[in-house]
mmCIF file of C-alpha atoms in Angstrom:
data_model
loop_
_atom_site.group_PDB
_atom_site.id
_atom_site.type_symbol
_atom_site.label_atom_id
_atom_site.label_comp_id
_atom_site.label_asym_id
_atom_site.label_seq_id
_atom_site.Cartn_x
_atom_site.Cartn_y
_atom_site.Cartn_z
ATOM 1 C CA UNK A 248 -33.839 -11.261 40.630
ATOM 2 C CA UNK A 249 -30.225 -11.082 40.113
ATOM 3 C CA UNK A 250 -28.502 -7.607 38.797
ATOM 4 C CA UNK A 251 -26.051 -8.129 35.782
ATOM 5 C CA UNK A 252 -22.576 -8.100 37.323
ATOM 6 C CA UNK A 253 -20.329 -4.658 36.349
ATOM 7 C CA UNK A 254 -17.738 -7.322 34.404
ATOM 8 C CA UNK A 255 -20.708 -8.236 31.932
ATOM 9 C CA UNK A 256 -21.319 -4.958 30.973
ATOM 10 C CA UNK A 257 -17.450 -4.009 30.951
ATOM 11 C CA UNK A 258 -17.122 -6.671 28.098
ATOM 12 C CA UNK A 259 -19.985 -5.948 25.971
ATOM 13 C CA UNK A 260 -18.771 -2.298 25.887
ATOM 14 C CA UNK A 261 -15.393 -3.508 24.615
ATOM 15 C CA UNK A 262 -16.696 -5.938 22.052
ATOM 16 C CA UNK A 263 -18.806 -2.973 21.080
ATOM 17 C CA UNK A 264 -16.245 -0.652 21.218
ATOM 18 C CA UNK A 265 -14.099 -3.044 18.540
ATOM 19 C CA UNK A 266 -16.241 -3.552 16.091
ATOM 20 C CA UNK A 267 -18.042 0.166 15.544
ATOM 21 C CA UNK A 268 -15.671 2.692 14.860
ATOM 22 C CA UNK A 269 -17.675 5.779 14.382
ATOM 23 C CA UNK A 270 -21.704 6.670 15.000
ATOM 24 C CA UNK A 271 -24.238 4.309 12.980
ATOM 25 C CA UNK A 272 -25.604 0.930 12.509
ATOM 26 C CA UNK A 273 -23.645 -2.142 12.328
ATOM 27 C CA UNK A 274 -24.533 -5.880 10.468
ATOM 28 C CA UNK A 275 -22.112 -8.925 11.819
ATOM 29 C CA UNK A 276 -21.072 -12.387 10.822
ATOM 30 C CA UNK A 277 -23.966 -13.307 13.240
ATOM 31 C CA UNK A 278 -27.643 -13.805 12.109
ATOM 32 C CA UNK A 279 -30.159 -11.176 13.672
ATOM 33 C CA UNK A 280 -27.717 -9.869 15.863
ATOM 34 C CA UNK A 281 -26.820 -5.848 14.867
ATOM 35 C CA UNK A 282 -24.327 -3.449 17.298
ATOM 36 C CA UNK A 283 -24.860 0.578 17.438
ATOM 37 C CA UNK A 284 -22.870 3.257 18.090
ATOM 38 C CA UNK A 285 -24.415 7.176 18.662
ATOM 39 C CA UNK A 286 -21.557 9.831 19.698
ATOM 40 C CA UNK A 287 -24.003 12.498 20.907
ATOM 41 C CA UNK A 288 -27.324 12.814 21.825
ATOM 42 C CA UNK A 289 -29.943 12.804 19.145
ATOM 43 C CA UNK A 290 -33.924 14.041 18.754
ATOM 44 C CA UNK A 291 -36.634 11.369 18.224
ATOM 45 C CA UNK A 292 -36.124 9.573 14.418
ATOM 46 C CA UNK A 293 -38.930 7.322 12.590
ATOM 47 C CA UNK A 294 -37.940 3.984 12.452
ATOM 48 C CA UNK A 295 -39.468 0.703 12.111
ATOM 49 C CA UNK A 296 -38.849 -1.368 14.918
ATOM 50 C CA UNK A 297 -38.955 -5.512 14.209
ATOM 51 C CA UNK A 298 -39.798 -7.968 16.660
ATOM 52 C CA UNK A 299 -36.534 -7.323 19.008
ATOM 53 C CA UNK A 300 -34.874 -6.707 22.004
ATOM 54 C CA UNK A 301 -32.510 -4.386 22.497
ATOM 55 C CA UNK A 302 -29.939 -3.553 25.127
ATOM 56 C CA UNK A 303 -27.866 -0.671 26.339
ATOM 57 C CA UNK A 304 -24.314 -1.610 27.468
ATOM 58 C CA UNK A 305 -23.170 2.321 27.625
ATOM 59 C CA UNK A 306 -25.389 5.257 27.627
ATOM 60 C CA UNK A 307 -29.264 5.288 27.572
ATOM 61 C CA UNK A 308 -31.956 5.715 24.710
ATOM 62 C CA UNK A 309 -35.513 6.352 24.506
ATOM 63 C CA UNK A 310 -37.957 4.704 22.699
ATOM 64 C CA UNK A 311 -41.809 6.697 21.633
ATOM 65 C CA UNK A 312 -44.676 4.676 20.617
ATOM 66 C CA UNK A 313 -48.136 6.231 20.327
ATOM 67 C CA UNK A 314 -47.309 8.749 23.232
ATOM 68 C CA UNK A 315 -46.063 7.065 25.559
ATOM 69 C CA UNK A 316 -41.957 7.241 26.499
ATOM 70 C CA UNK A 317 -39.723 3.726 26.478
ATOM 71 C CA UNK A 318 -36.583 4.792 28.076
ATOM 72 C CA UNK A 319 -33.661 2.321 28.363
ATOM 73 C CA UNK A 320 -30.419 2.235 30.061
ATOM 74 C CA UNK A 321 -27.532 -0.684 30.687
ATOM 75 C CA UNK A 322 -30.503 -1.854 33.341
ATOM 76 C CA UNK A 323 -33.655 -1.813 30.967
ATOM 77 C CA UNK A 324 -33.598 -3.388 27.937
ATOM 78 C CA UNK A 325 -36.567 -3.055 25.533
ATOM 79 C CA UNK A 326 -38.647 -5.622 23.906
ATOM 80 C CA UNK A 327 -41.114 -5.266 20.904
ATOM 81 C CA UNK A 328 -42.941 -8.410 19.235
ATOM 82 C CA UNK A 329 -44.563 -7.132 16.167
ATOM 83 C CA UNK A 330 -42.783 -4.773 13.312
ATOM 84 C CA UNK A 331 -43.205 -1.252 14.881
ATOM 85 C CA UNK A 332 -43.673 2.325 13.929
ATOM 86 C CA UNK A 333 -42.097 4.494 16.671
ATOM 87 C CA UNK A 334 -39.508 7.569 17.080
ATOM 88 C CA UNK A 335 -36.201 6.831 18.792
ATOM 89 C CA UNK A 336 -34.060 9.371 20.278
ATOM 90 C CA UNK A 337 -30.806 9.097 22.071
ATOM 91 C CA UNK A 338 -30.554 10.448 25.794
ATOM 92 C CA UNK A 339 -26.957 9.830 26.404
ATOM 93 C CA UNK A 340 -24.142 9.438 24.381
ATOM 94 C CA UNK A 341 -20.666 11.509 23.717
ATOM 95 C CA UNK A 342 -17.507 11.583 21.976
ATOM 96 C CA UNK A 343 -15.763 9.913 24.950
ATOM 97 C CA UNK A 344 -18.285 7.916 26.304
ATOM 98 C CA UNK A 345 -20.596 6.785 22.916
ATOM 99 C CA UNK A 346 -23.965 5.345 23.334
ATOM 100 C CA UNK A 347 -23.264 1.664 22.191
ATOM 101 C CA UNK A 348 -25.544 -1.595 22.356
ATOM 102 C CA UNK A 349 -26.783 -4.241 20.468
ATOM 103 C CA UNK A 350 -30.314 -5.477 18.874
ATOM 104 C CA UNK A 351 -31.349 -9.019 18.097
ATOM 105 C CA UNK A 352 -34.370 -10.088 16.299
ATOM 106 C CA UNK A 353 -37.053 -12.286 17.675
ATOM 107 C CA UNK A 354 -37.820 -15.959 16.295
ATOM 108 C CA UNK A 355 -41.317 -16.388 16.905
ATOM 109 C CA UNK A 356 -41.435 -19.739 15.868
ATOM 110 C CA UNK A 357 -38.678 -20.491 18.151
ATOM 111 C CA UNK A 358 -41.114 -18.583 20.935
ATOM 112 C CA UNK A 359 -43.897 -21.100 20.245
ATOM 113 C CA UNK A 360 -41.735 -23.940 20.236
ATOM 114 C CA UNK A 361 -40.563 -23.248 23.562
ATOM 115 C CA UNK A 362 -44.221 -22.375 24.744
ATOM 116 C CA UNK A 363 -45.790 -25.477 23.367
ATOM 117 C CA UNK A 364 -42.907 -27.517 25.113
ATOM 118 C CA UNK A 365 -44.341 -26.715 28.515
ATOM 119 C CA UNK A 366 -42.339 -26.787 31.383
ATOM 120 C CA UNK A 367 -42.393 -22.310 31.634
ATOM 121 C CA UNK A 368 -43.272 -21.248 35.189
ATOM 122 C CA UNK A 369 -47.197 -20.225 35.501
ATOM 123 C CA UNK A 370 -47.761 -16.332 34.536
ATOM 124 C CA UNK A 371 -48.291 -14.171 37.238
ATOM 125 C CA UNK A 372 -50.436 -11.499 35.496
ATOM 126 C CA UNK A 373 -52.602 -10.840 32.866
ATOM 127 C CA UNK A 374 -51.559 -11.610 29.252
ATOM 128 C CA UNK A 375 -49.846 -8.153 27.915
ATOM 129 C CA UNK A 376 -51.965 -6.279 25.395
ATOM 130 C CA UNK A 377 -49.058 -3.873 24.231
ATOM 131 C CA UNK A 378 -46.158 -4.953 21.896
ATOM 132 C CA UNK A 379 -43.718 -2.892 23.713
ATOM 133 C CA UNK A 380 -41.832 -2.984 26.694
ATOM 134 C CA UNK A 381 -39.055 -2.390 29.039
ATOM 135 C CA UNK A 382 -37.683 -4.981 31.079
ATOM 136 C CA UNK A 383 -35.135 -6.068 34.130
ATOM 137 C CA UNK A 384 -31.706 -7.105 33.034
ATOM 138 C CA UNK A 385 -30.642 -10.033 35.021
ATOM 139 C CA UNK A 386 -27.436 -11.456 35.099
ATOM 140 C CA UNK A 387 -28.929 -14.653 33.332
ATOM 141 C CA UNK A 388 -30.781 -12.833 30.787
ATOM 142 C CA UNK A 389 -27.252 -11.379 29.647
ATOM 143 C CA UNK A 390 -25.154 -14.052 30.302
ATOM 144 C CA UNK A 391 -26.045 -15.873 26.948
ATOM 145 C CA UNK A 392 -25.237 -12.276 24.830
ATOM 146 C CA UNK A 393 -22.639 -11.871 26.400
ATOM 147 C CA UNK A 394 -21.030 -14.923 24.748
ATOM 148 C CA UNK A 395 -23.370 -14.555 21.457
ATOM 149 C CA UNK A 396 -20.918 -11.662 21.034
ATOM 150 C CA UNK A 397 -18.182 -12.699 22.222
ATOM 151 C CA UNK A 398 -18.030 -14.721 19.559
ATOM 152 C CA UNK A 399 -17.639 -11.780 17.369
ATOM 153 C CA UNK A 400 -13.987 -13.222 18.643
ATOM 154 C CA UNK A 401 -14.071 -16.380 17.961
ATOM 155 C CA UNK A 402 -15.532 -16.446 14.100
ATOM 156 C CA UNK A 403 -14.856 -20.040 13.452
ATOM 157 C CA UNK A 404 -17.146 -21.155 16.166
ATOM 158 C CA UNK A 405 -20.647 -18.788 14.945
ATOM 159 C CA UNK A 406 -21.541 -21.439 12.767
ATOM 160 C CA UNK A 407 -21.765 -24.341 15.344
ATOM 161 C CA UNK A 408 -21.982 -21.941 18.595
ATOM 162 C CA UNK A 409 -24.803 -19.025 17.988
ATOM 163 C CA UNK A 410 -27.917 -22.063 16.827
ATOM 164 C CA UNK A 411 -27.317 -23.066 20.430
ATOM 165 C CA UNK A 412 -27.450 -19.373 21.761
ATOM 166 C CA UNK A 413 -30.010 -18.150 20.069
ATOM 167 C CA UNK A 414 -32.754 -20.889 21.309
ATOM 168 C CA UNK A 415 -31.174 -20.377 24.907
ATOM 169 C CA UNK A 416 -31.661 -16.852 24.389
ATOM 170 C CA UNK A 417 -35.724 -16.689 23.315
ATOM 171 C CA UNK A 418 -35.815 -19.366 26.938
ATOM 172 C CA UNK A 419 -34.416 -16.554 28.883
ATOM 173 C CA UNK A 420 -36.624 -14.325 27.660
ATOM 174 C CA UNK A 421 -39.670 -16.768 28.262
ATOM 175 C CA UNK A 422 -38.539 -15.997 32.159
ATOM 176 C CA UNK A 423 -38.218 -12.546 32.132
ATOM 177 C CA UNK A 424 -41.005 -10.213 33.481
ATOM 178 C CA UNK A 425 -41.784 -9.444 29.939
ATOM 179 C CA UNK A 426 -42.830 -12.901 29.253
ATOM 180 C CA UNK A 427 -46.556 -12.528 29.029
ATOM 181 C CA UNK A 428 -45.810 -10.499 25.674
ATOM 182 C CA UNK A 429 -43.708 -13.196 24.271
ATOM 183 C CA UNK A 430 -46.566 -15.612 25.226
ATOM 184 C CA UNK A 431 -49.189 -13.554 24.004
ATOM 185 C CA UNK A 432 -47.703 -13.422 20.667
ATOM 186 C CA UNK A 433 -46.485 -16.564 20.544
ATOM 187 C CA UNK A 434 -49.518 -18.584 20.904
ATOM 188 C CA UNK A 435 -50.956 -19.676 17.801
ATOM 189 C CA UNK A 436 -54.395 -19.191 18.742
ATOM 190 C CA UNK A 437 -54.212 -15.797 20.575
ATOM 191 C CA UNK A 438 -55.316 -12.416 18.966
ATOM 192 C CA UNK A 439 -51.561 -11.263 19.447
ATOM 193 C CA UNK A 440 -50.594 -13.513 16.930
ATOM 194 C CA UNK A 441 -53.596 -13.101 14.405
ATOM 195 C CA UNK A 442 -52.332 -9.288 14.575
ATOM 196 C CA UNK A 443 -49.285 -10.545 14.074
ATOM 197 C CA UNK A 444 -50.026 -12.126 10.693
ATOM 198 C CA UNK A 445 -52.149 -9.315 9.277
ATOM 199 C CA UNK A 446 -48.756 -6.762 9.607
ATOM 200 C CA UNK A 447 -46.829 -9.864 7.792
ATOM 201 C CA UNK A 448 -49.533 -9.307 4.963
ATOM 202 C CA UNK A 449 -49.507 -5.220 4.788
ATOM 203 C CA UNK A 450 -45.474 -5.425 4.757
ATOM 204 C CA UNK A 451 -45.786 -7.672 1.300
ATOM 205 C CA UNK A 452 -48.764 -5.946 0.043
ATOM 206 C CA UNK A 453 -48.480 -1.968 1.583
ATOM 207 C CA UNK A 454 -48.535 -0.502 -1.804
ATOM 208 C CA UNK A 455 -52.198 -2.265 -2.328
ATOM 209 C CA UNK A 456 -56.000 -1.073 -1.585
ATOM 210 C CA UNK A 457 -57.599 -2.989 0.771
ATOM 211 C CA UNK A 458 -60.855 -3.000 3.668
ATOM 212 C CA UNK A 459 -60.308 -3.698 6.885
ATOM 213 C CA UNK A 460 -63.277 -6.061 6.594
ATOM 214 C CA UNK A 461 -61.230 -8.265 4.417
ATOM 215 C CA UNK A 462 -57.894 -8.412 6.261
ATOM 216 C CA UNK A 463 -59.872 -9.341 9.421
ATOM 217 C CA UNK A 464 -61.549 -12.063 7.594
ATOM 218 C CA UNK A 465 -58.347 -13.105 6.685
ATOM 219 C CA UNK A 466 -56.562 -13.556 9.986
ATOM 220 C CA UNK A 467 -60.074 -14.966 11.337
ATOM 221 C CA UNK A 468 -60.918 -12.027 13.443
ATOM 222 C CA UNK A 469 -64.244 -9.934 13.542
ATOM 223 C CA UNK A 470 -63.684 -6.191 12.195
ATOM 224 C CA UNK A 471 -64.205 -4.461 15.392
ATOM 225 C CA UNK A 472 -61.764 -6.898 17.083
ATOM 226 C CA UNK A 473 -59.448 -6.899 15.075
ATOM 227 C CA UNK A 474 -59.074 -3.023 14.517
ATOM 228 C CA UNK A 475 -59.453 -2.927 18.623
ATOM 229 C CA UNK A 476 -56.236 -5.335 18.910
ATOM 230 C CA UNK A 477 -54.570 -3.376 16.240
ATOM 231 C CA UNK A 478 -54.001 -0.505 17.839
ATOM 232 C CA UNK A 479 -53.569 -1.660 21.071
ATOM 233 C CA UNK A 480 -50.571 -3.754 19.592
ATOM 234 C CA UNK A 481 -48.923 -1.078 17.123
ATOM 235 C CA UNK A 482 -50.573 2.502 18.618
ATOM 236 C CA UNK A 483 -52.422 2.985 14.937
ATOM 237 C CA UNK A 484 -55.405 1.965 12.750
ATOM 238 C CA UNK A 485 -54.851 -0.932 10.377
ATOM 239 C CA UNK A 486 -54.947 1.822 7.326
ATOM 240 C CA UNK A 487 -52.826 4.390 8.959
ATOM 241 C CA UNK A 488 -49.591 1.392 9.439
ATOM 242 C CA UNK A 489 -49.936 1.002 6.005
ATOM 243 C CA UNK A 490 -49.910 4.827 5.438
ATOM 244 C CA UNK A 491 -46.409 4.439 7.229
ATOM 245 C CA UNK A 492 -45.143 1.472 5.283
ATOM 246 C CA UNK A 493 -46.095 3.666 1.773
ATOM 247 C CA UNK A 494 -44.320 6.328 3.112
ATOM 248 C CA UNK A 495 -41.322 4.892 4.488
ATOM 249 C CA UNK A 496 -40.229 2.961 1.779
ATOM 250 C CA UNK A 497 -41.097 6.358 -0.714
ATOM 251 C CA UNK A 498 -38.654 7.409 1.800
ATOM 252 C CA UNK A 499 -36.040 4.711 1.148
ATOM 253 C CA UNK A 500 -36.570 4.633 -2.235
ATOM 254 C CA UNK A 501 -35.536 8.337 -2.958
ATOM 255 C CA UNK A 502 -32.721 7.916 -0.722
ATOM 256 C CA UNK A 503 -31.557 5.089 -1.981
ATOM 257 C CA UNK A 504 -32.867 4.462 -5.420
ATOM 258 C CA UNK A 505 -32.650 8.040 -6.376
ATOM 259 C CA UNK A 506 -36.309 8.218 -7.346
ATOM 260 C CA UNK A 507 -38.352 11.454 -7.656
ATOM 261 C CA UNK A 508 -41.109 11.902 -5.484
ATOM 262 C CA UNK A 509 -43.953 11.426 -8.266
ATOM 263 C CA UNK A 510 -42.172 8.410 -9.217
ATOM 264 C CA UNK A 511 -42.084 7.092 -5.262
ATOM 265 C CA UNK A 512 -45.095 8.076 -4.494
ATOM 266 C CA UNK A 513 -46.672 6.010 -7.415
ATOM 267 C CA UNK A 514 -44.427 3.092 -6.978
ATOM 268 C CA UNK A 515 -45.852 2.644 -3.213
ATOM 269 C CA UNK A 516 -49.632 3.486 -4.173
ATOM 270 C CA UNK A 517 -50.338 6.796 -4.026
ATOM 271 C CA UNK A 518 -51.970 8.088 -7.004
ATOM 272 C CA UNK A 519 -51.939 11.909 -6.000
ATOM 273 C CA UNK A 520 -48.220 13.606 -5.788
ATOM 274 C CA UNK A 521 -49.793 16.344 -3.582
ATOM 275 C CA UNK A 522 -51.496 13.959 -1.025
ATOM 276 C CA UNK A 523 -48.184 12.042 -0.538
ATOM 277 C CA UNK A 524 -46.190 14.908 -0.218
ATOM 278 C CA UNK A 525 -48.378 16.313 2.612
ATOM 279 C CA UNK A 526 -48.500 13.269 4.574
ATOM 280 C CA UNK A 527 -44.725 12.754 4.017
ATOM 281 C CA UNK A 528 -44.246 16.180 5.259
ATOM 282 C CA UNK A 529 -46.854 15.356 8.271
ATOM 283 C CA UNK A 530 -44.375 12.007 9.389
ATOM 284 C CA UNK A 531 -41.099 13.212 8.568
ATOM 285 C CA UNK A 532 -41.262 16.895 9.348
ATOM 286 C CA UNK A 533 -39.835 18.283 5.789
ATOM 287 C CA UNK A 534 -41.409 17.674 2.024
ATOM 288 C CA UNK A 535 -40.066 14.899 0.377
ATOM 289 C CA UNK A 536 -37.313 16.852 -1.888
ATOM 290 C CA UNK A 537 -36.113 18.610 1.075
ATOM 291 C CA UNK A 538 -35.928 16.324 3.202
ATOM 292 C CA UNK A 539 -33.974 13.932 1.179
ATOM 293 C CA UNK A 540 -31.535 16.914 0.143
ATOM 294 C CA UNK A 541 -30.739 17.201 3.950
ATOM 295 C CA UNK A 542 -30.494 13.431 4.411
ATOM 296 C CA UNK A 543 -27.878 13.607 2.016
ATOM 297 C CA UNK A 544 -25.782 16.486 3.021
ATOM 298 C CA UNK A 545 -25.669 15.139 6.510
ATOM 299 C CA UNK A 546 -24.419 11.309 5.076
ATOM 300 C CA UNK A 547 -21.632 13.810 3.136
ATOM 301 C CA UNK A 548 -20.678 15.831 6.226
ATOM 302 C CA UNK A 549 -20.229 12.637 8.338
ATOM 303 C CA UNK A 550 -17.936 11.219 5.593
ATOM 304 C CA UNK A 551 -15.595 13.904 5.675
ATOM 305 C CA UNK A 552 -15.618 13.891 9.325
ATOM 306 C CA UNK A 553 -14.713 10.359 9.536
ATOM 307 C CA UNK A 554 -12.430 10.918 6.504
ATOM 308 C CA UNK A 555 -10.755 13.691 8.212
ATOM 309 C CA UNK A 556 -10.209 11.943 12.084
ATOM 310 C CA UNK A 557 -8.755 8.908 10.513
#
């Protein structure tokens, strides 16, 4: 298995380098592709995590899913296949040499086009039963990003160039040593997949009651086996994702919206204020008014910084 060679990396640090000027999350010209930049290290943050890789060029990051630790470096990139409740914390990462990578979402249907194609070497272990992981960077595995942002570059040629990329791309990934994930979730008949559709459903309907009995049913699965698959896919209970969902976009609708946190907590389902503002406080460490006060002071205090260095 070839090693990346020390001129890829070189280059997607610069590209990286161009287009984020300052710590935070970047959107470009190119569909599900997204650049990062952290200046210092940083404690384990809730996040939801979409069907992904994502890859280190500088620095290293750790990922925390039900327990268990994900680090990743410029050698380990990490994979996840269903939308995923974790904590992320930066390891390494200063002023002078920034944390900085990139994440690009996963096109299952592209997946199971390539699977039902054929031609994929045979697996050499047992289909994964985790939707996280960390794999090998090879030198072929980047070689396709590398050029999927270079054209960050080259605008002109996204439109025509990244289609092309992008199915490349999901192939290299078919030969990685994470493949039996990919598989497992992209074949249409696999319990992976039936998982797979039953998050789709609680992500348009999170703010609704429901049984587990019925959302089983739905995605043709037996209760037991489908709440067994659950959690060994996402680290929760069916009922306790959605708990995170509610909460999360309470969380984003304060923020954001400038709702109170009655009004949030009705708008996502909750019909008790008290109950939601325990369990907020239980996920993000702080009650909802207090923690969105410190949210916001700490957006303010990195404006003026990056008012005041520019």
């Amino acid at each position: 298995m070839e090693s990346p060679k020390p001129a890829q990396h070189d280059k997607l640090v610069r590209i990286i380098q161009a287009f984020t000027k300052d710590t935070g999350d970047y959107a470009t010209p190119i569909a599900d592709l997204g650049l990062y930049r952290r200046n210092e290290p940083a404690p384990p943050k809730t996040c939801m995590v979409p069907p992904s890789i994502v890859f280190i060029a500088q620095g290293a990051k750790e990922m925390l899913v039900g327990g268990e630790s994900y680090p990743y470096s410029p050698w380990r990139f990490l994979l996840t296949s269903v939308d995923l409740p974790a904590n992320s914390a930066v390891i390494e990462a200063s002023p002078e040499k920034p944390c900085l990578g990139f994440t690009y979402k996963l096109d299952l249907r592209v997946l199971a086009e390539l699977v039902a194609q054929g031609g994929l070497p045979a697996m050499r272990e047992r289909a994964a039963t985790k939707s996280v992981g960390i794999g090998t960077v090879t030198e072929s595995l980047l070689d396709p990003f590398e050029r999927l942002l270079g054209l960050l570059e080259e605008p002109d040629a996204i439109p025509v160039l990244s289609p092309l990329l992008h199915r490349e791309i999901h192939y290299r990934l078919l030969l990685s040593d994470q493949t039996a994930m990919l598989r497992q979730i992209a074949a249409i008949d696999s319990q992976g997949h039936r998982v797979a559709k039953a998050i789709d459903w609680l992500k348009l309907n999170y703010s609704t009651s429901f049984r587990v009995e019925e959302l089983a049913a739905r995605v043709q699965m037996s209760a037991p086996t489908f709440h067994h698959h659950f959690r060994h896919l996402t680290a929760m209970s069916p009922l306790q994702y959605q708990k995170w969902l509610r909460l999360s976009e309470a969380k984003r609708l304060m923020l954001n919206e400038h709702l109170d946190a009655a009004s949030a907590a009705f708008h996502v389902g909750y019909e008790s204020p008290s109950q939601f503002s325990r369990e907020y406080a239980r996920l993000f460490g702080s009650p909802p008014k207090r923690d969105i006060a410190s949210l916001r002071s700490q957006a303010e205090e990195s404006s003026a910084s990056t008012l005041l260095s520019s």
